[in-house]
Coordinates of C-alpha atoms and ligand atoms in Angstrom, one line a residue:
X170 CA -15.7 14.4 11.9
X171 CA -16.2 12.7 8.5
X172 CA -13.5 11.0 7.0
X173 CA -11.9 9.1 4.5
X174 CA -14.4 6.5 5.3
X175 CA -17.1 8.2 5.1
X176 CA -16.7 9.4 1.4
X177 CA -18.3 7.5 -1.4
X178 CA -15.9 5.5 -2.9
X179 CA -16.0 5.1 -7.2
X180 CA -16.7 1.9 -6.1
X181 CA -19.6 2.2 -3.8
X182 CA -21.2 4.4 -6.6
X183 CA -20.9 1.7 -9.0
X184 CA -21.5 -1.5 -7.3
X185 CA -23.6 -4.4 -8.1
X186 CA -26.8 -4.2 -5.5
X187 CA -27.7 -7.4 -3.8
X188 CA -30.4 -8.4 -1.1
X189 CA -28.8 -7.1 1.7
X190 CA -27.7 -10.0 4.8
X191 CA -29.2 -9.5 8.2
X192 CA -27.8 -8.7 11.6
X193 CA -26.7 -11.4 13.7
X194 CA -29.0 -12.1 16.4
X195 CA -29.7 -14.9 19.1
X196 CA -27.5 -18.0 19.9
X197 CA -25.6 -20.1 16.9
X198 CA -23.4 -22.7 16.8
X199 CA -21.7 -24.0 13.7
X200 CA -18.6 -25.9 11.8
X201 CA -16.4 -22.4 11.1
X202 CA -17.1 -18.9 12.7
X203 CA -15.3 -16.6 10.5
X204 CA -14.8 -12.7 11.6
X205 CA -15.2 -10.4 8.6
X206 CA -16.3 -10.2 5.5
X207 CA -13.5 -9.1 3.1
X208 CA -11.6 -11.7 0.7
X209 CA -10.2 -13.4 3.8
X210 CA -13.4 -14.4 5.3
X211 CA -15.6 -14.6 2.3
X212 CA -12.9 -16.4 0.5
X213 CA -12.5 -18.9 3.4
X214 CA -16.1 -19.3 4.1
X215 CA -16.8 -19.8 0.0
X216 CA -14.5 -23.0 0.4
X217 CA -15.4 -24.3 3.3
X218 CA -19.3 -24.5 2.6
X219 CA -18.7 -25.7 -0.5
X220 CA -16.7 -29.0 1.3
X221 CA -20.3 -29.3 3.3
X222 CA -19.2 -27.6 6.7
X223 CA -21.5 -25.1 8.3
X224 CA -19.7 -21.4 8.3
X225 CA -21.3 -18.4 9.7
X226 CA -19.7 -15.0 8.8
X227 CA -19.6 -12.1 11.1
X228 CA -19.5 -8.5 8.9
X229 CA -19.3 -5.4 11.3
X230 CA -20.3 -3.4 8.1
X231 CA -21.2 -4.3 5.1
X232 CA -19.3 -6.9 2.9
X233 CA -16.3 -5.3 1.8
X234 CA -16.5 -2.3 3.6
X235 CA -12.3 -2.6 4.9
X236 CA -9.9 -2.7 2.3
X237 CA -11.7 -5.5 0.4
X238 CA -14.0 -2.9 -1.1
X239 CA -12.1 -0.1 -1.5
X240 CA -8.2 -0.5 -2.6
X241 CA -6.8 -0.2 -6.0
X242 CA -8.5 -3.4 -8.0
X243 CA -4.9 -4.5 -8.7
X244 CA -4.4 -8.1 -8.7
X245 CA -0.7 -8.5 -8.0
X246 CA 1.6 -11.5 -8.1
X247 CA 3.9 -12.9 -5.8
X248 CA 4.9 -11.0 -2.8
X249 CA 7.5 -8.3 -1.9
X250 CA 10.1 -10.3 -1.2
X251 CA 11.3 -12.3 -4.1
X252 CA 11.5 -16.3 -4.2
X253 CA 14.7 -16.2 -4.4
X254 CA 15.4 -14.2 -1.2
X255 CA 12.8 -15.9 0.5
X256 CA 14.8 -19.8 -0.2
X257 CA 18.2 -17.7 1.1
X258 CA 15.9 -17.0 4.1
X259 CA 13.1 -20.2 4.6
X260 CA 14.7 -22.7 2.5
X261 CA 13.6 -24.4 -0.7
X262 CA 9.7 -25.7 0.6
X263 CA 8.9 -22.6 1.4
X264 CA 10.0 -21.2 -1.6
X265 CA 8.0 -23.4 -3.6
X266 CA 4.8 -22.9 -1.9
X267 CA 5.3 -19.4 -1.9
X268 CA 5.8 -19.9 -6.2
X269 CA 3.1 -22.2 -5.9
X270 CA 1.2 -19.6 -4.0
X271 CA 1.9 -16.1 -5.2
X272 CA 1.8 -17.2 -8.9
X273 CA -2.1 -18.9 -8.8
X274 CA -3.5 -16.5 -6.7
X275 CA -4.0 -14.1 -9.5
X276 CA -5.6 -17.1 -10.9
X277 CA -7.5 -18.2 -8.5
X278 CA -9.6 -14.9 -8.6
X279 CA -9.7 -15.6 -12.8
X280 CA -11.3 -18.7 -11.7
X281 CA -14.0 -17.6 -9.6
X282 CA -14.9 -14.5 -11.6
X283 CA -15.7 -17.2 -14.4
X284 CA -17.4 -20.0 -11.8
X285 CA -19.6 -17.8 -10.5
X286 CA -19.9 -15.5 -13.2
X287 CA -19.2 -12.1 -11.2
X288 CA -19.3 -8.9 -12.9
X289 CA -16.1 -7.1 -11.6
X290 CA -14.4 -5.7 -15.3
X291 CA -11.4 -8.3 -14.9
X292 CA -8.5 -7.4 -17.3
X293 CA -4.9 -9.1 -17.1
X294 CA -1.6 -7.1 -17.8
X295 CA 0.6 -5.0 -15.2
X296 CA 3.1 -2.5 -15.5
X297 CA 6.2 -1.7 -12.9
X298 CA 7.0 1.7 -13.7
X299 CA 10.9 2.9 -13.1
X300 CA 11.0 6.6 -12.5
X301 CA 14.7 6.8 -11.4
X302 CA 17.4 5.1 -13.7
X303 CA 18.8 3.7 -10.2
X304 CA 15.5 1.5 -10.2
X305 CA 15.8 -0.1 -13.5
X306 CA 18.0 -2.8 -12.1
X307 CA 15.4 -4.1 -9.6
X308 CA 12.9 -4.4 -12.7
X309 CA 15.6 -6.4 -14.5
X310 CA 16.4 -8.2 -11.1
X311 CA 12.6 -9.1 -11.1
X312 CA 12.1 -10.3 -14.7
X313 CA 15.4 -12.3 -14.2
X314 CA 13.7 -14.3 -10.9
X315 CA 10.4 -15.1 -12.4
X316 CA 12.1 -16.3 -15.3
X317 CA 14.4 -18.2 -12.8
X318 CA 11.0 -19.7 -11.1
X319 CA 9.2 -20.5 -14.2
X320 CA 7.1 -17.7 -14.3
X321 CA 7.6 -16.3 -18.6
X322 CA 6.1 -14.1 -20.6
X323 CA 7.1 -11.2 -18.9
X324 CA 8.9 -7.9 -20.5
X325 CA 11.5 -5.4 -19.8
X326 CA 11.4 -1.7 -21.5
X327 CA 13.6 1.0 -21.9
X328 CA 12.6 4.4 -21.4
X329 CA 11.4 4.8 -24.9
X330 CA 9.5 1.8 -24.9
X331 CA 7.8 2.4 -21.6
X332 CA 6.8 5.6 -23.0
X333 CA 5.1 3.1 -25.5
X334 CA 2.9 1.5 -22.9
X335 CA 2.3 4.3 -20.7
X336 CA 1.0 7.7 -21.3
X337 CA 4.0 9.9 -19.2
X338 CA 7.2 11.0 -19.5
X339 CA 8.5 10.2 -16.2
X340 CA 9.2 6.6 -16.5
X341 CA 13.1 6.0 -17.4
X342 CA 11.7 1.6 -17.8
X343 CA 8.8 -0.7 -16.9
X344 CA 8.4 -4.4 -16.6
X345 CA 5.1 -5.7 -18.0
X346 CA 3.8 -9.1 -17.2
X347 CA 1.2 -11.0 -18.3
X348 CA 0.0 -13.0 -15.1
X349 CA -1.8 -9.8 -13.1
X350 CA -4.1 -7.2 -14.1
X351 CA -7.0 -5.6 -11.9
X352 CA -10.8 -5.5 -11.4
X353 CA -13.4 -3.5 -9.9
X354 CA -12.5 -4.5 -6.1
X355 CA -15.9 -4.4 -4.3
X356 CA -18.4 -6.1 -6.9
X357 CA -15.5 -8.5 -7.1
X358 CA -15.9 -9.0 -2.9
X359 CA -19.8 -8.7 -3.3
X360 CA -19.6 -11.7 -5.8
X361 CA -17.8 -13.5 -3.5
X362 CA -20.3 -13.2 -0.8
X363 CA -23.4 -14.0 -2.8
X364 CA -21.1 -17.6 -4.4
X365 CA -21.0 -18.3 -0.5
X366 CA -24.2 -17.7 0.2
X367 CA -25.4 -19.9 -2.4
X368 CA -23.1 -22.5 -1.7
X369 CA -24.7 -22.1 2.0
X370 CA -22.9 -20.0 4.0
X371 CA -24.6 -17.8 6.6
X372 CA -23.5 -13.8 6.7
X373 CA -24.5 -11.4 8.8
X374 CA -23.9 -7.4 8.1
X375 CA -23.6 -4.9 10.6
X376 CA -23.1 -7.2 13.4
X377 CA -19.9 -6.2 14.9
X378 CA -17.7 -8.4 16.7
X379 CA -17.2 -7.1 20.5
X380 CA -15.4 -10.4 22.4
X381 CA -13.8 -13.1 20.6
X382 CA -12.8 -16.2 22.5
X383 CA -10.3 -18.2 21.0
X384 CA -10.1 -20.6 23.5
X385 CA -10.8 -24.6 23.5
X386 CA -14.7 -23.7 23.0
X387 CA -14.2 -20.8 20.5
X388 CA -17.0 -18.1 20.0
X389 CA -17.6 -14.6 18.9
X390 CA -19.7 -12.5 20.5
X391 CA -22.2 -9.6 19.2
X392 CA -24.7 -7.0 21.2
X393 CA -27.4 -9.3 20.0
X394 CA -25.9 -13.2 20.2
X395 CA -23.1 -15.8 20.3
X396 CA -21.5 -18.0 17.5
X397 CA -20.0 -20.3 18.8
X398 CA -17.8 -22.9 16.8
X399 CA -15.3 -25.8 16.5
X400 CA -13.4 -23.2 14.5
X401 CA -12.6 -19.5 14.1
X402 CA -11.1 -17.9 11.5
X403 CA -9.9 -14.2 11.9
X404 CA -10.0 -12.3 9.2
X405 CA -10.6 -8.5 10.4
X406 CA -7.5 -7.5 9.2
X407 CA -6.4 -3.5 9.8
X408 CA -9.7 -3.4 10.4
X409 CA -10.1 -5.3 13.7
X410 CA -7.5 -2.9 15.4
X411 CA -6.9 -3.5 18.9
X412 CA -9.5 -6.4 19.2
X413 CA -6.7 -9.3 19.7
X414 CA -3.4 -7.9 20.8
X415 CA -1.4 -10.5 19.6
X416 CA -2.6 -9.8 16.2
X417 CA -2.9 -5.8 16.9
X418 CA 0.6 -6.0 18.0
X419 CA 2.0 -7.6 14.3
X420 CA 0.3 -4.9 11.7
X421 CA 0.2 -1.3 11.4
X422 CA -2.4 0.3 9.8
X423 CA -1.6 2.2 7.0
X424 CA -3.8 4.7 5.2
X425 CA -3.8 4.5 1.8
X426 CA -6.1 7.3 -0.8
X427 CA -7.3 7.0 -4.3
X428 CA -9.3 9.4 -6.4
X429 CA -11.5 8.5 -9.5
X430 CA -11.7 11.3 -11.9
X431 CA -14.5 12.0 -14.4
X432 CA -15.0 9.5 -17.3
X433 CA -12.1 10.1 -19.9
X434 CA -13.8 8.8 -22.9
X435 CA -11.9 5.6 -24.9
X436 CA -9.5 7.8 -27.0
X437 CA -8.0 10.1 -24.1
X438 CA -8.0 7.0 -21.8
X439 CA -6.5 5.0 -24.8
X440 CA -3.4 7.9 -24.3
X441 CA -2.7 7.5 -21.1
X442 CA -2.1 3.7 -20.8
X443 CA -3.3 2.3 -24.5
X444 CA -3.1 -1.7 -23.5
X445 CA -5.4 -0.8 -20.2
X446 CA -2.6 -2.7 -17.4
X447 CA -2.8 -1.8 -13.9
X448 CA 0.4 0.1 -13.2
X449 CA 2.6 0.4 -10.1
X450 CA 6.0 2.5 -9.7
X451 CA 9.0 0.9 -8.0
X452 CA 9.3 3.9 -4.8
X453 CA 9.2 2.6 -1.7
X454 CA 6.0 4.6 -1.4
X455 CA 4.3 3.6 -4.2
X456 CA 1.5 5.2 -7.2
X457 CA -1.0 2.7 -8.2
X458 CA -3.2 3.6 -11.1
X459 CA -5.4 2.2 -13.7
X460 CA -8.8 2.7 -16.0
X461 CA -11.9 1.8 -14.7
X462 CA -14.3 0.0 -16.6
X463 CA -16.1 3.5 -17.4
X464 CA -12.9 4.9 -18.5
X465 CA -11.6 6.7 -15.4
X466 CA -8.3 7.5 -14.1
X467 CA -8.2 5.6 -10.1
X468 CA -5.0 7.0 -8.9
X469 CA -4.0 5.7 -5.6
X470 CA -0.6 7.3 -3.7
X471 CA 0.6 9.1 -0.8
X472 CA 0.3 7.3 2.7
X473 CA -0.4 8.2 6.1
X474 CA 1.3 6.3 9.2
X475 CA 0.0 8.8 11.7
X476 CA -3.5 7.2 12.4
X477 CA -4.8 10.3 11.0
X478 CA -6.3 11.1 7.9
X479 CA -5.5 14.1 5.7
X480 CA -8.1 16.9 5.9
X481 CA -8.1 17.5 2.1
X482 CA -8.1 14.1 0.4
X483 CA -8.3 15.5 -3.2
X484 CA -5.8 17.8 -3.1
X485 CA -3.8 15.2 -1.1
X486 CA -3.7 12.9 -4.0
X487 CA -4.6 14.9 -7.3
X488 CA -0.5 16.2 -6.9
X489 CA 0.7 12.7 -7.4
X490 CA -1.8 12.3 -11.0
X491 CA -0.2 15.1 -12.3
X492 CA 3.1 14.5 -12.0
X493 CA 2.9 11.3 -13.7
X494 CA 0.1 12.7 -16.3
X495 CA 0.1 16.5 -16.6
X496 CA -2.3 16.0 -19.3
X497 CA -5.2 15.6 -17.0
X498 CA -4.9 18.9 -15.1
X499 CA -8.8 19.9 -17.0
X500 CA -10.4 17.2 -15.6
X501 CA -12.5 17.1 -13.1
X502 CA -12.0 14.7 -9.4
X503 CA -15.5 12.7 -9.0
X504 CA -14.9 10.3 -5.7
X505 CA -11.8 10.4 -3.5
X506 CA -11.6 7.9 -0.2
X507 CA -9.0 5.8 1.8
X508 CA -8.9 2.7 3.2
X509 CA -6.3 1.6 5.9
X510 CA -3.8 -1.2 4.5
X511 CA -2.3 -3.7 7.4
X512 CA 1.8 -3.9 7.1
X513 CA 4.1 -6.2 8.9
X514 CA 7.8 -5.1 9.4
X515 CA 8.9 -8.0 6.9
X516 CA 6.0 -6.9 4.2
X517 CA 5.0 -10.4 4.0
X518 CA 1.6 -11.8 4.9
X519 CA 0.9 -12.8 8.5
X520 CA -0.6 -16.5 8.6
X521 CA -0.7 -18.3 11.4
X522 CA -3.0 -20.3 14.5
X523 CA -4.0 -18.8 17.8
X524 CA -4.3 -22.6 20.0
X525 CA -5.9 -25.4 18.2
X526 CA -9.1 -24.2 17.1
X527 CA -8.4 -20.3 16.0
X528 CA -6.5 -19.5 12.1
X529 CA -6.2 -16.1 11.0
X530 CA -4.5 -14.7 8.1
X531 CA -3.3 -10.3 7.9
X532 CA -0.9 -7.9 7.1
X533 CA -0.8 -8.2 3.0
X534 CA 0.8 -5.0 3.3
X535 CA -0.3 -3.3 -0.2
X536 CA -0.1 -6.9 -1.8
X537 CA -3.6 -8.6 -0.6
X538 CA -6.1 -8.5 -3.1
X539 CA -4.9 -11.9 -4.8
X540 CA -2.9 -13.2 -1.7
X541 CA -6.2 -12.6 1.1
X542 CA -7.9 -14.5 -1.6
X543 CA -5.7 -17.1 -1.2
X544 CA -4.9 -17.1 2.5
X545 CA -8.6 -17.8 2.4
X546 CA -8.5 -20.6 0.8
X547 CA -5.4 -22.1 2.8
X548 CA -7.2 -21.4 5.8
X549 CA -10.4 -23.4 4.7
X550 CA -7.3 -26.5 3.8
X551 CA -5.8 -26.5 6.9
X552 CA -9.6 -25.9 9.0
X553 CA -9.8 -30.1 6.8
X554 CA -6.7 -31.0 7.9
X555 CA -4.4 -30.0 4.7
X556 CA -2.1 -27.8 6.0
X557 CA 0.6 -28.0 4.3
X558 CA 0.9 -24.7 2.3
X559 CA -0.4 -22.8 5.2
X560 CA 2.2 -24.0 7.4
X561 CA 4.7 -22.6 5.2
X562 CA 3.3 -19.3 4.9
X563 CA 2.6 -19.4 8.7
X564 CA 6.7 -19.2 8.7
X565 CA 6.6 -15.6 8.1
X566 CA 5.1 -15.0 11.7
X567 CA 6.7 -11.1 12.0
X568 CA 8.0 -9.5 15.1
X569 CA 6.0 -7.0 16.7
X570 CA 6.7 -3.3 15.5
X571 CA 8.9 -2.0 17.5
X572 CA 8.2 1.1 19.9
X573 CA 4.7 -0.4 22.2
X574 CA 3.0 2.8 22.8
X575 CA 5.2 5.2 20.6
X576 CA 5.1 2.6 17.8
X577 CA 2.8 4.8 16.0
X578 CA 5.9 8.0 16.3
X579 CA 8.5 5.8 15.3
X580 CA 6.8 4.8 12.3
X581 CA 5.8 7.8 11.5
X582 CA 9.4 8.8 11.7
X583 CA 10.9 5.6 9.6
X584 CA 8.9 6.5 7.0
X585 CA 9.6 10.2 6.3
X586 CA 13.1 8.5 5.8
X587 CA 11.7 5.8 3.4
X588 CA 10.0 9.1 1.5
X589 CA 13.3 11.3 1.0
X590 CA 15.0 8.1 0.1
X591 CA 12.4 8.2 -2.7
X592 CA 13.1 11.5 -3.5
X593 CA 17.1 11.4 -3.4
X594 CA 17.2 8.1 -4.9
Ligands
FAD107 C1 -6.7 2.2 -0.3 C2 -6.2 0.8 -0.4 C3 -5.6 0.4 -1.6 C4 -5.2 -0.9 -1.8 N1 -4.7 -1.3 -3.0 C5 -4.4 -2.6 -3.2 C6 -4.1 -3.0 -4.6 O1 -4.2 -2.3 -5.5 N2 -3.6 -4.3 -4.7 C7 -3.5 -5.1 -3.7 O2 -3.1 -6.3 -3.9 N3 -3.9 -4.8 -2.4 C8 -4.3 -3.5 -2.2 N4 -4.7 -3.1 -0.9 C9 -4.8 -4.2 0.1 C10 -5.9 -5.1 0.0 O3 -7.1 -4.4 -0.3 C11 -6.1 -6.0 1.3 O4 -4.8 -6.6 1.5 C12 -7.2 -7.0 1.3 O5 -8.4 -6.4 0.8 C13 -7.3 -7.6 2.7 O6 -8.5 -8.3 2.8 P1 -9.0 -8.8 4.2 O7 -10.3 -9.6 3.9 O8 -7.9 -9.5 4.9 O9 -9.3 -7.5 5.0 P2 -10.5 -6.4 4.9 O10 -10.9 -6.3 3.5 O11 -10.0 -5.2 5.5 O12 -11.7 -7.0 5.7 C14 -11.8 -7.0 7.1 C15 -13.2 -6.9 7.4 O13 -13.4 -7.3 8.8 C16 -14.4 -6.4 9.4 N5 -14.2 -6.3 10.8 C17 -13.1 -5.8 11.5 N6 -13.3 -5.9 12.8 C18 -14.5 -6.5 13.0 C19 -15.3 -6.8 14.1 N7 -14.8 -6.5 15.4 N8 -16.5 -7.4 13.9 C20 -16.9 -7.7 12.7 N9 -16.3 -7.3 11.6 C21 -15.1 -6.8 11.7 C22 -14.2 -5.1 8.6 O14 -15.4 -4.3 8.7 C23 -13.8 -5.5 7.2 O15 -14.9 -5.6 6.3 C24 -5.2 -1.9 -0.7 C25 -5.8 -1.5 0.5 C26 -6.3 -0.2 0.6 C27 -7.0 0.2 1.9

């Protein structure tokens, strides 16, 4: 049966061709073995052969064929919880690495966009959207903590004035902020790889990973060959499933949809959201939207928790559009397709070591395109021996979702709640 997968994405349309990397095959051994070849991996293996270790990267697909290539393009800051819950809960250290952390990882993206000189349509400004009144607080709440933490710049509208800034009636405030923004996901991931690989890291495509051994001698295993390693980084994410159960057991995947529509053309796209922000609404179930370089609408919303995917992705997701902008009910739905999103109970990012040799980062939950980009990075610290930062963020280690077999039910279940709270808040 095809499925959300299997569509072709806006972004697969559009992406920047490259000389394709070759399957895995025979015996390797090497510094860093690194499974997967979204921001995690690619991130971590970028670093790591540019500090002179030898890295091999494992890519069941292509690079960027999880989430990587295919979520919204919005480059978020910070996390879900804010920094000053998260010093109630962690203490003041981890607080600050998380500022430290959550505030350059937009950057650090910036950075390598302009290193390496990757063509991905990077723009900076973001736009919470409140739909209910009851929400407005939280926005106000959230200006007031990065204010609190040294993160300016950032401002509060009224209904009015987010009518200003975006295109819809719906919105009764909005929080903009000048630290985030968004970019064209995969040739973003596909710049990544080809930095690595000319820093001199190995990739492989289409060489799925069918035993890892995290053990004292670590090694990943293909049909065709064995890498072995002093150390292995995990970075399969939703994507690796039930591969490792310690990891398996700590995410849920969650599928997430976006459509692209036909191109809009600069004065009807200027309507809709005139300053060109990524957007993002405060439900717990959230819209994400935003222009493409070309001018589309990518509208991203609705969620499954089920496993399964819905039969009709256009008409699953072309609903949510036109409630927020009625104004596009003429136009005509190009590429829709779904990716599955890895959430932890807490909704913060799942760090951590498995034994002495193994690091894995997962579980951005919605958040990841800056913070995978930066677990990458901490990971490629701490594989030299500064691991500081990523021992912090190892603090967050989640509990398992509840439920073993029937977590799948009861998820299912906890989040039709989340949804009519949505609706009745
Ligand atoms: C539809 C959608 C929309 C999203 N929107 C946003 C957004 O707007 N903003 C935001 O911040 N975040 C968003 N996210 C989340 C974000 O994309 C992820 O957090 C981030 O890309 C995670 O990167 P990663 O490298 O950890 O995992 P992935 O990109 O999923 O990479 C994992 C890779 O590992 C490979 N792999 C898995 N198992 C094996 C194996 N056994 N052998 C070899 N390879 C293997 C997979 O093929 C995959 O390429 C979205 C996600 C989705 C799906």
């Amino acid at each position: 049966m095809k499925t959300a997968h299997d569509n072709l994405s806006y972004y697969r349309a559009t992406a920047t061709p490259y000389e394709p990397f070759p399957r895995f095959e025979g015996d390797m051994k090497v510094d860093v073995a690194i499974l997967g070849g979204g921001y995690t991996g690619l991130s971590a293996a970028l670093e790591l052969a540019e500090a002179g270790y030898s890295v091999a990267v494992l890519e069941g697909e292509t690079v960027g064929f999880g989430a990587s290539g295919r979520n919204g393009g919005q480059v978020c800051t910070g996390f879900h919880q804010s920094l000053s819950e998260i010093e109630k809960n962690l203490g003041r250290d981890t607080a600050e690495t998380c500022k430290d952390v959550g505030f350059n990882a937009p950057k650090l993206i910036a950075d390598r966009v302009e290193r390496f000189n990757i063509n991905c349509d990077l723009k900076w400004g973001y736009i919470h959207a409140a739909e209910k009144s009851s929400h407005v607080p939280e926005l106000q709440e959230m200006h007031e903590d990065w204010e609190k933490w040294g993160y300016t710049g950032s401002q509060l509208y009224d209904k009015s004035g987010a009518r200003d800034v975006v295109g819809s009636d719906i919105y009764q405030g909005a929080l903009w902020e000048p630290g985030a923004g968004h970019i064209h996901p995969l040739n973003y991931c596909i710049g990544l790889a080809e930095a690595a690989r000319g820093l001199g890291a190995k990739i492989f495509e289409n060489s799925p990973v069918l035993d890892v051994d995290s053990g004292t001698n670590p090694s990943l295993k293909t049909a065709h060959g064995t890498l072995s390693a002093n150390f292995l980084i995990l970075a399969g994410n939703a994507y690796l499933k039930e591969k490792v159960p310690y990891l398996y057991r700590r995410i849920m995947p969650v599928g997430s949809y976006i459509l692209a529509t036909e191109p809009l053309g600069e004065n009807r796209a200027k309507g809709l959201i005139p300053n060109d922000e990524a957007i993002c609404n405060t439900n717990f179930i959230v819209d994400y939207y935003r222009l493409s370089g070309d001018k589309r609408m990518l509208f991203g919303g609705r969620a499954t928790y089920s496993g399964l995917e819905p039969n009709d992705l256009g008409s699953f997701v072309r609903p949510r559009m036109l409630r927020v902008f009625p104004q596009l009910d003429d136009v005509q739905i190009e590429h829709v397709w779904g990716g599955w999103i890895g959430i932890t109970v807490s909704r913060m990012p799942h760090l951590g070591r498995i034994g002495d040799s193994t690091f894995f980062a997962q579980g951005f939950s919605g958040h990841g395109v800056a913070l995978s980009n930066m677990s990458g990075k901490l990971i490629a610290d701490a594989v030299r021996g500064q691991s500081e930062k990523f021992d912090h963020m190892s603090g967050f280690t989640p509990p398992p979702f509840p439920g073993g077999r029937f977590r799948t039910p009861l998820l299912t279940l906890g989040m039709f709640w989340y949804r009519m709270k949505d609706i009745l808040s």
